């Protein structure tokens, strides 16, 4: 599994504050997603360990996106 850092390296290079936001990301294996290229990460508060939510990463353009579907 790739880490969020590996998956989003280009974004981290452009926005280094993301690396210091006090969050920990953990990839969710076998999550139900709308396309096989989508990755899902649990987002935790680094200091308390509390689960804050989920981050869905879908970096690929799809034809249907242009049609409003």
PDB file of N, CA and C in Angstrom:
ATOM      1  N   UNK A   1       0.827  -1.188   0.000  1.00  0.00           N
ATOM      2  CA  UNK A   1       0.000   0.000   0.000  1.00  0.00           C
ATOM      3  C   UNK A   1       0.867   1.245   0.000  1.00  0.00           C
ATOM      4  N   UNK A   2       0.440   2.226  -0.759  1.00  0.00           N
ATOM      5  CA  UNK A   2       1.137   3.501  -0.759  1.00  0.00           C
ATOM      6  C   UNK A   2       0.649   4.358   0.400  1.00  0.00           C
ATOM      7  N   UNK A   3       1.550   5.146   0.953  1.00  0.00           N
ATOM      8  CA  UNK A   3       1.130   6.094   1.981  1.00  0.00           C
ATOM      9  C   UNK A   3       0.524   7.313   1.306  1.00  0.00           C
ATOM     10  N   UNK A   4      -0.191   8.103   2.067  1.00  0.00           N
ATOM     11  CA  UNK A   4      -0.755   9.340   1.523  1.00  0.00           C
ATOM     12  C   UNK A   4       0.356  10.248   1.016  1.00  0.00           C
ATOM     13  N   UNK A   5       1.499  10.211   1.688  1.00  0.00           N
ATOM     14  CA  UNK A   5       2.628  11.039   1.264  1.00  0.00           C
ATOM     15  C   UNK A   5       3.115  10.628  -0.118  1.00  0.00           C
ATOM     16  N   UNK A   6       3.179   9.317  -0.362  1.00  0.00           N
ATOM     17  CA  UNK A   6       3.607   8.827  -1.673  1.00  0.00           C
ATOM     18  C   UNK A   6       2.560   9.144  -2.740  1.00  0.00           C
ATOM     19  N   UNK A   7       1.286   8.986  -2.396  1.00  0.00           N
ATOM     20  CA  UNK A   7       0.213   9.228  -3.347  1.00  0.00           C
ATOM     21  C   UNK A   7       0.086  10.699  -3.708  1.00  0.00           C
ATOM     22  N   UNK A   8       0.369  11.565  -2.757  1.00  0.00           N
ATOM     23  CA  UNK A   8       0.139  13.003  -2.940  1.00  0.00           C
ATOM     24  C   UNK A   8       1.427  13.811  -2.971  1.00  0.00           C
ATOM     25  N   UNK A   9       2.532  13.210  -3.298  1.00  0.00           N
ATOM     26  CA  UNK A   9       3.824  13.900  -3.208  1.00  0.00           C
ATOM     27  C   UNK A   9       3.827  15.225  -3.957  1.00  0.00           C
ATOM     28  N   UNK A  10       3.217  15.266  -5.125  1.00  0.00           N
ATOM     29  CA  UNK A  10       3.200  16.514  -5.882  1.00  0.00           C
ATOM     30  C   UNK A  10       2.475  17.617  -5.119  1.00  0.00           C
ATOM     31  N   UNK A  11       1.413  17.263  -4.382  1.00  0.00           N
ATOM     32  CA  UNK A  11       0.678  18.269  -3.618  1.00  0.00           C
ATOM     33  C   UNK A  11       1.484  18.720  -2.410  1.00  0.00           C
ATOM     34  N   UNK A  12       2.171  17.788  -1.762  1.00  0.00           N
ATOM     35  CA  UNK A  12       3.012  18.155  -0.626  1.00  0.00           C
ATOM     36  C   UNK A  12       4.148  19.073  -1.062  1.00  0.00           C
ATOM     37  N   UNK A  13       4.696  18.812  -2.250  1.00  0.00           N
ATOM     38  CA  UNK A  13       5.764  19.673  -2.755  1.00  0.00           C
ATOM     39  C   UNK A  13       5.263  21.095  -2.959  1.00  0.00           C
ATOM     40  N   UNK A  14       4.000  21.220  -3.368  1.00  0.00           N
ATOM     41  CA  UNK A  14       3.430  22.536  -3.625  1.00  0.00           C
ATOM     42  C   UNK A  14       2.861  23.190  -2.362  1.00  0.00           C
ATOM     43  N   UNK A  15       2.495  22.394  -1.378  1.00  0.00           N
ATOM     44  CA  UNK A  15       1.840  22.914  -0.170  1.00  0.00           C
ATOM     45  C   UNK A  15       2.387  22.208   1.067  1.00  0.00           C
ATOM     46  N   UNK A  16       3.605  22.559   1.505  1.00  0.00           N
ATOM     47  CA  UNK A  16       4.242  21.838   2.620  1.00  0.00           C
ATOM     48  C   UNK A  16       3.490  21.931   3.938  1.00  0.00           C
ATOM     49  N   UNK A  17       2.554  22.860   4.095  1.00  0.00           N
ATOM     50  CA  UNK A  17       1.798  22.942   5.344  1.00  0.00           C
ATOM     51  C   UNK A  17       1.003  21.660   5.600  1.00  0.00           C
ATOM     52  N   UNK A  18       0.667  20.922   4.535  1.00  0.00           N
ATOM     53  CA  UNK A  18      -0.066  19.668   4.713  1.00  0.00           C
ATOM     54  C   UNK A  18       0.728  18.659   5.533  1.00  0.00           C
ATOM     55  N   UNK A  19       2.030  18.725   5.450  1.00  0.00           N
ATOM     56  CA  UNK A  19       2.864  17.784   6.210  1.00  0.00           C
ATOM     57  C   UNK A  19       2.880  18.096   7.698  1.00  0.00           C
ATOM     58  N   UNK A  20       2.502  19.316   8.069  1.00  0.00           N
ATOM     59  CA  UNK A  20       2.594  19.753   9.464  1.00  0.00           C
ATOM     60  C   UNK A  20       1.229  20.120  10.036  1.00  0.00           C
ATOM     61  N   UNK A  21       0.184  19.515   9.519  1.00  0.00           N
ATOM     62  CA  UNK A  21      -1.173  19.871   9.918  1.00  0.00           C
ATOM     63  C   UNK A  21      -1.633  19.155  11.184  1.00  0.00           C
ATOM     64  N   UNK A  22      -0.796  18.303  11.768  1.00  0.00           N
ATOM     65  CA  UNK A  22      -1.200  17.583  12.967  1.00  0.00           C
ATOM     66  C   UNK A  22      -2.148  16.436  12.682  1.00  0.00           C
ATOM     67  N   UNK A  23      -2.072  15.889  11.478  1.00  0.00           N
ATOM     68  CA  UNK A  23      -2.947  14.799  11.080  1.00  0.00           C
ATOM     69  C   UNK A  23      -2.131  13.574  10.713  1.00  0.00           C
ATOM     70  N   UNK A  24      -2.744  12.411  10.915  1.00  0.00           N
ATOM     71  CA  UNK A  24      -2.130  11.163  10.485  1.00  0.00           C
ATOM     72  C   UNK A  24      -3.113  10.483   9.541  1.00  0.00           C
ATOM     73  N   UNK A  25      -2.617  10.016   8.402  1.00  0.00           N
ATOM     74  CA  UNK A  25      -3.437   9.353   7.398  1.00  0.00           C
ATOM     75  C   UNK A  25      -3.072   7.877   7.354  1.00  0.00           C
ATOM     76  N   UNK A  26      -4.096   7.043   7.296  1.00  0.00           N
ATOM     77  CA  UNK A  26      -3.874   5.603   7.202  1.00  0.00           C
ATOM     78  C   UNK A  26      -4.769   5.055   6.104  1.00  0.00           C
ATOM     79  N   UNK A  27      -4.174   4.411   5.115  1.00  0.00           N
ATOM     80  CA  UNK A  27      -4.957   3.895   3.997  1.00  0.00           C
ATOM     81  C   UNK A  27      -5.914   2.803   4.464  1.00  0.00           C
ATOM     82  N   UNK A  28      -7.138   2.843   3.946  1.00  0.00           N
ATOM     83  CA  UNK A  28      -8.160   1.843   4.248  1.00  0.00           C
ATOM     84  C   UNK A  28      -8.147   0.824   3.118  1.00  0.00           C
ATOM     85  N   UNK A  29      -7.754  -0.398   3.436  1.00  0.00           N
ATOM     86  CA  UNK A  29      -7.711  -1.463   2.424  1.00  0.00           C
ATOM     87  C   UNK A  29      -9.125  -1.953   2.146  1.00  0.00           C
ATOM     88  N   UNK A  30      -9.394  -2.291   0.909  1.00  0.00           N
ATOM     89  CA  UNK A  30     -10.678  -2.875   0.496  1.00  0.00           C
ATOM     90  C   UNK A  30     -11.881  -1.977   0.772  1.00  0.00           C
ATOM     91  N   UNK A  31     -11.707  -0.672   0.717  1.00  0.00           N
ATOM     92  CA  UNK A  31     -12.828   0.251   0.900  1.00  0.00           C
ATOM     93  C   UNK A  31     -13.712   0.231  -0.344  1.00  0.00           C
ATOM     94  N   UNK A  32     -15.007   0.437  -0.157  1.00  0.00           N
ATOM     95  CA  UNK A  32     -15.923   0.517  -1.297  1.00  0.00           C
ATOM     96  C   UNK A  32     -15.756   1.886  -1.944  1.00  0.00           C
ATOM     97  N   UNK A  33     -15.382   1.891  -3.221  1.00  0.00           N
ATOM     98  CA  UNK A  33     -15.171   3.135  -3.948  1.00  0.00           C
ATOM     99  C   UNK A  33     -15.851   3.044  -5.306  1.00  0.00           C
ATOM    100  N   UNK A  34     -16.025   4.177  -5.963  1.00  0.00           N
ATOM    101  CA  UNK A  34     -16.711   4.239  -7.250  1.00  0.00           C
ATOM    102  C   UNK A  34     -15.826   3.855  -8.424  1.00  0.00           C
ATOM    103  N   UNK A  35     -14.490   3.767  -8.191  1.00  0.00           N
ATOM    104  CA  UNK A  35     -13.566   3.370  -9.258  1.00  0.00           C
ATOM    105  C   UNK A  35     -12.340   2.749  -8.612  1.00  0.00           C
ATOM    106  N   UNK A  36     -11.725   1.803  -9.279  1.00  0.00           N
ATOM    107  CA  UNK A  36     -10.561   1.098  -8.744  1.00  0.00           C
ATOM    108  C   UNK A  36      -9.342   1.969  -8.497  1.00  0.00           C
ATOM    109  N   UNK A  37      -9.277   3.134  -9.129  1.00  0.00           N
ATOM    110  CA  UNK A  37      -8.138   4.044  -8.938  1.00  0.00           C
ATOM    111  C   UNK A  37      -8.273   4.922  -7.700  1.00  0.00           C
ATOM    112  N   UNK A  38      -9.425   4.901  -7.044  1.00  0.00           N
ATOM    113  CA  UNK A  38      -9.672   5.743  -5.872  1.00  0.00           C
ATOM    114  C   UNK A  38      -9.030   5.107  -4.638  1.00  0.00           C
ATOM    115  N   UNK A  39      -8.371   5.930  -3.831  1.00  0.00           N
ATOM    116  CA  UNK A  39      -7.793   5.483  -2.559  1.00  0.00           C
ATOM    117  C   UNK A  39      -8.549   6.152  -1.416  1.00  0.00           C
ATOM    118  N   UNK A  40      -8.707   5.433  -0.303  1.00  0.00           N
ATOM    119  CA  UNK A  40      -9.405   5.966   0.860  1.00  0.00           C
ATOM    120  C   UNK A  40      -8.454   5.934   2.049  1.00  0.00           C
ATOM    121  N   UNK A  41      -8.431   7.021   2.806  1.00  0.00           N
ATOM    122  CA  UNK A  41      -7.570   7.134   3.977  1.00  0.00           C
ATOM    123  C   UNK A  41      -8.387   7.565   5.183  1.00  0.00           C
ATOM    124  N   UNK A  42      -8.154   6.929   6.328  1.00  0.00           N
ATOM    125  CA  UNK A  42      -8.690   7.413   7.592  1.00  0.00           C
ATOM    126  C   UNK A  42      -7.822   8.579   8.027  1.00  0.00           C
ATOM    127  N   UNK A  43      -8.445   9.610   8.585  1.00  0.00           N
ATOM    128  CA  UNK A  43      -7.722  10.795   9.033  1.00  0.00           C
ATOM    129  C   UNK A  43      -7.848  10.876  10.554  1.00  0.00           C
ATOM    130  N   UNK A  44      -6.687  10.874  11.238  1.00  0.00           N
ATOM    131  CA  UNK A  44      -6.646  10.909  12.688  1.00  0.00           C
ATOM    132  C   UNK A  44      -5.973  12.181  13.178  1.00  0.00           C
ATOM    133  N   UNK A  45      -6.442  12.698  14.313  1.00  0.00           N
ATOM    134  CA  UNK A  45      -5.742  13.786  14.992  1.00  0.00           C
ATOM    135  C   UNK A  45      -4.464  13.205  15.575  1.00  0.00           C
ATOM    136  N   UNK A  46      -3.339  13.811  15.257  1.00  0.00           N
ATOM    137  CA  UNK A  46      -2.045  13.262  15.663  1.00  0.00           C
ATOM    138  C   UNK A  46      -1.866  13.273  17.175  1.00  0.00           C
ATOM    139  N   UNK A  47      -2.349  14.310  17.851  1.00  0.00           N
ATOM    140  CA  UNK A  47      -2.118  14.403  19.294  1.00  0.00           C
ATOM    141  C   UNK A  47      -3.049  13.513  20.108  1.00  0.00           C
ATOM    142  N   UNK A  48      -4.327  13.416  19.715  1.00  0.00           N
ATOM    143  CA  UNK A  48      -5.274  12.628  20.509  1.00  0.00           C
ATOM    144  C   UNK A  48      -5.505  11.230  19.957  1.00  0.00           C
ATOM    145  N   UNK A  49      -5.185  11.016  18.671  1.00  0.00           N
ATOM    146  CA  UNK A  49      -5.453   9.731  18.037  1.00  0.00           C
ATOM    147  C   UNK A  49      -6.897   9.566  17.608  1.00  0.00           C
ATOM    148  N   UNK A  50      -7.726  10.600  17.789  1.00  0.00           N
ATOM    149  CA  UNK A  50      -9.145  10.534  17.453  1.00  0.00           C
ATOM    150  C   UNK A  50      -9.349  10.480  15.934  1.00  0.00           C
ATOM    151  N   UNK A  51     -10.265   9.608  15.498  1.00  0.00           N
ATOM    152  CA  UNK A  51     -10.632   9.528  14.093  1.00  0.00           C
ATOM    153  C   UNK A  51     -11.464  10.751  13.745  1.00  0.00           C
ATOM    154  N   UNK A  52     -11.002  11.521  12.759  1.00  0.00           N
ATOM    155  CA  UNK A  52     -11.700  12.739  12.358  1.00  0.00           C
ATOM    156  C   UNK A  52     -12.612  12.517  11.152  1.00  0.00           C
ATOM    157  N   UNK A  53     -12.260  11.565  10.307  1.00  0.00           N
ATOM    158  CA  UNK A  53     -13.060  11.321   9.115  1.00  0.00           C
ATOM    159  C   UNK A  53     -12.275  10.533   8.094  1.00  0.00           C
ATOM    160  N   UNK A  54     -12.744  10.604   6.856  1.00  0.00           N
ATOM    161  CA  UNK A  54     -12.123   9.853   5.774  1.00  0.00           C
ATOM    162  C   UNK A  54     -11.805  10.787   4.614  1.00  0.00           C
ATOM    163  N   UNK A  55     -10.715  10.493   3.931  1.00  0.00           N
ATOM    164  CA  UNK A  55     -10.270  11.270   2.789  1.00  0.00           C
ATOM    165  C   UNK A  55     -10.267  10.352   1.576  1.00  0.00           C
ATOM    166  N   UNK A  56     -11.047  10.707   0.562  1.00  0.00           N
ATOM    167  CA  UNK A  56     -11.100   9.945  -0.681  1.00  0.00           C
ATOM    168  C   UNK A  56     -10.226  10.655  -1.700  1.00  0.00           C
ATOM    169  N   UNK A  57      -9.261   9.955  -2.244  1.00  0.00           N
ATOM    170  CA  UNK A  57      -8.326  10.523  -3.201  1.00  0.00           C
ATOM    171  C   UNK A  57      -8.613   9.946  -4.582  1.00  0.00           C
ATOM    172  N   UNK A  58      -9.062  10.812  -5.489  1.00  0.00           N
ATOM    173  CA  UNK A  58      -9.377  10.417  -6.856  1.00  0.00           C
ATOM    174  C   UNK A  58      -8.722  11.447  -7.766  1.00  0.00           C
ATOM    175  N   UNK A  59      -7.515  11.156  -8.237  1.00  0.00           N
ATOM    176  CA  UNK A  59      -6.740  12.152  -8.970  1.00  0.00           C
ATOM    177  C   UNK A  59      -6.843  12.016 -10.484  1.00  0.00           C
ATOM    178  N   UNK A  60      -7.658  11.085 -10.962  1.00  0.00           N
ATOM    179  CA  UNK A  60      -7.753  10.867 -12.403  1.00  0.00           C
ATOM    180  C   UNK A  60      -9.026  11.476 -12.976  1.00  0.00           C
ATOM    181  N   UNK A  61      -8.898  12.161 -14.122  1.00  0.00           N
ATOM    182  CA  UNK A  61     -10.053  12.694 -14.826  1.00  0.00           C
ATOM    183  C   UNK A  61     -10.786  11.555 -15.511  1.00  0.00           C
ATOM    184  N   UNK A  62     -12.088  11.632 -15.486  1.00  0.00           N
ATOM    185  CA  UNK A  62     -12.905  10.643 -16.160  1.00  0.00           C
ATOM    186  C   UNK A  62     -13.876  11.366 -17.095  1.00  0.00           C
ATOM    187  N   UNK A  63     -14.178  10.751 -18.212  1.00  0.00           N
ATOM    188  CA  UNK A  63     -15.037  11.369 -19.220  1.00  0.00           C
ATOM    189  C   UNK A  63     -16.365  11.822 -18.620  1.00  0.00           C
ATOM    190  N   UNK A  64     -16.991  10.984 -17.791  1.00  0.00           N
ATOM    191  CA  UNK A  64     -18.305  11.319 -17.218  1.00  0.00           C
ATOM    192  C   UNK A  64     -18.258  12.585 -16.371  1.00  0.00           C
ATOM    193  N   UNK A  65     -17.107  12.921 -15.815  1.00  0.00           N
ATOM    194  CA  UNK A  65     -16.976  14.130 -14.997  1.00  0.00           C
ATOM    195  C   UNK A  65     -17.291  15.378 -15.815  1.00  0.00           C
ATOM    196  N   UNK A  66     -16.927  15.358 -17.080  1.00  0.00           N
ATOM    197  CA  UNK A  66     -17.181  16.507 -17.940  1.00  0.00           C
ATOM    198  C   UNK A  66     -18.657  16.640 -18.300  1.00  0.00           C
ATOM    199  N   UNK A  67     -19.390  15.535 -18.213  1.00  0.00           N
ATOM    200  CA  UNK A  67     -20.806  15.542 -18.578  1.00  0.00           C
ATOM    201  C   UNK A  67     -21.706  15.859 -17.404  1.00  0.00           C
ATOM    202  N   UNK A  68     -21.127  16.028 -16.218  1.00  0.00           N
ATOM    203  CA  UNK A  68     -21.930  16.358 -15.044  1.00  0.00           C
ATOM    204  C   UNK A  68     -22.486  15.165 -14.309  1.00  0.00           C
ATOM    205  N   UNK A  69     -21.987  13.964 -14.605  1.00  0.00           N
ATOM    206  CA  UNK A  69     -22.477  12.762 -13.924  1.00  0.00           C
ATOM    207  C   UNK A  69     -21.672  12.490 -12.684  1.00  0.00           C
TER     208      UNK A  69
END
